[in-house]
Coordinates of C-alpha atoms in Angstrom, one line a residue:
X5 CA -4.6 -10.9 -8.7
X6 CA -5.9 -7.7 -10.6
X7 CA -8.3 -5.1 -8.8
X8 CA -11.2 -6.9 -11.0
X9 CA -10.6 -10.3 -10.1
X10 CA -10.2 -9.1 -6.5
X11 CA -13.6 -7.2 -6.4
X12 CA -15.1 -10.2 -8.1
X13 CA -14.0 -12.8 -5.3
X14 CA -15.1 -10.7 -2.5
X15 CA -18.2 -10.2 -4.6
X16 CA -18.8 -13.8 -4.7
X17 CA -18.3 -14.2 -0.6
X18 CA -20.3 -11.2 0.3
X19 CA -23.5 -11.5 -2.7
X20 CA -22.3 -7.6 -2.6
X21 CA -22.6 -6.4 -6.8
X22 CA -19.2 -5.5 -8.1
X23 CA -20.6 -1.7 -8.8
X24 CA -20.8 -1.5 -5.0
X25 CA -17.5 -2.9 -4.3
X26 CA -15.9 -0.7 -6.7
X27 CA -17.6 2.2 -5.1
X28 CA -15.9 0.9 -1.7
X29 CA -12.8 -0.3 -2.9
X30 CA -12.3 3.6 -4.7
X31 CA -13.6 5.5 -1.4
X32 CA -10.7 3.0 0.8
X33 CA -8.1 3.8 -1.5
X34 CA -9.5 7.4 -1.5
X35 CA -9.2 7.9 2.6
X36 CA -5.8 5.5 2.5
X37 CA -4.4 8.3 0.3
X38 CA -6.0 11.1 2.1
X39 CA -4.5 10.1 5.5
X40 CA -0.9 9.4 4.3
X41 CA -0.5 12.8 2.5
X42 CA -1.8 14.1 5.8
X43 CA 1.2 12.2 7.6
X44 CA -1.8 9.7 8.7
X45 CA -0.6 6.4 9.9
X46 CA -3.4 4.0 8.9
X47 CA -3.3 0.8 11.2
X48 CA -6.3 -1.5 9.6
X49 CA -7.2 -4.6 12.2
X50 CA -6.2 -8.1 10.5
X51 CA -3.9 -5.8 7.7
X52 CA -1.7 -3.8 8.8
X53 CA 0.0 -0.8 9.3
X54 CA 0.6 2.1 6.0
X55 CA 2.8 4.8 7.5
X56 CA 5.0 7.4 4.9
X57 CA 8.4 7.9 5.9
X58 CA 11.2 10.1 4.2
X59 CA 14.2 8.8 2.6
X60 CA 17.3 10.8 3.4
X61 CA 19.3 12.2 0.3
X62 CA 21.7 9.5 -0.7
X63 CA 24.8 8.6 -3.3
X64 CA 24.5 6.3 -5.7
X65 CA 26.8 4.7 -8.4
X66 CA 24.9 4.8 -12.0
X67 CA 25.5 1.0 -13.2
X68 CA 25.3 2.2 -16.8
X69 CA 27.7 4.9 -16.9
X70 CA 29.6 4.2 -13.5
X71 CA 29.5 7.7 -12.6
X72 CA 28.3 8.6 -8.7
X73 CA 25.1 10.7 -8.9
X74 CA 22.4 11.9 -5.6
X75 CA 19.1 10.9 -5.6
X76 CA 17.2 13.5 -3.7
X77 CA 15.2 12.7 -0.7
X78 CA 11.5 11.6 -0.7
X79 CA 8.7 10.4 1.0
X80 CA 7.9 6.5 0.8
X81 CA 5.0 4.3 1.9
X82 CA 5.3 1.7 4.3
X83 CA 3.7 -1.3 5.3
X84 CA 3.7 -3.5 7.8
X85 CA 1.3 -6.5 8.2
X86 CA -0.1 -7.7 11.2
X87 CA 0.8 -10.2 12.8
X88 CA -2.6 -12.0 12.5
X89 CA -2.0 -11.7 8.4
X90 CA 1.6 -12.6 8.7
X91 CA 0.4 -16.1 10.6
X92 CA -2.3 -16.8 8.1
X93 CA -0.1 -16.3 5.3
X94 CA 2.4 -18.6 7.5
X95 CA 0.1 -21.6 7.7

């Protein structure tokens, strides 16, 4: 499901017009980005958890060339759902 087709079916449940679900779809992803670049966990009732966490510095073998090369460390983002999602999903 793209980010139109989302927007449209919650559109369709709320009678809210797309224009003002794109407005509030923008502004969550917005303050979701804001908070994890802030080292913000975001826990979001009936979704879940986004948290960042860093990956440590690590070895890898290249399957192309076969050679061992080190990918630096970085920060990733995590999510867990909730357990309420996770036993919808499981239904």
């Amino acid at each position: 499901m793209t980010k139109t087709e989302f927007i449209k079916a919650v559109s369709d449940k709320t009678g809210l017009t797309v224009g003002e679900l794109n407005r509030v779809f923008d502004g969550f992803v917005y303050v979701l980005q804001e908070q994890l670049v802030a080292g913000e966990k975001v826990q979001l009732s009936n979704l879940g958890i986004f948290d960042v966490a860093t990956r440590a510095e690590r070895t890898i073998k290249n399957h192309f060339t076969g050679k061992e090369q080190v990918v630096a460390a970085k920060k990733v983002v995590k999510y867990k759902p909730s357990k309420y999602l996770t036993d919808v999903v499981n239904e």
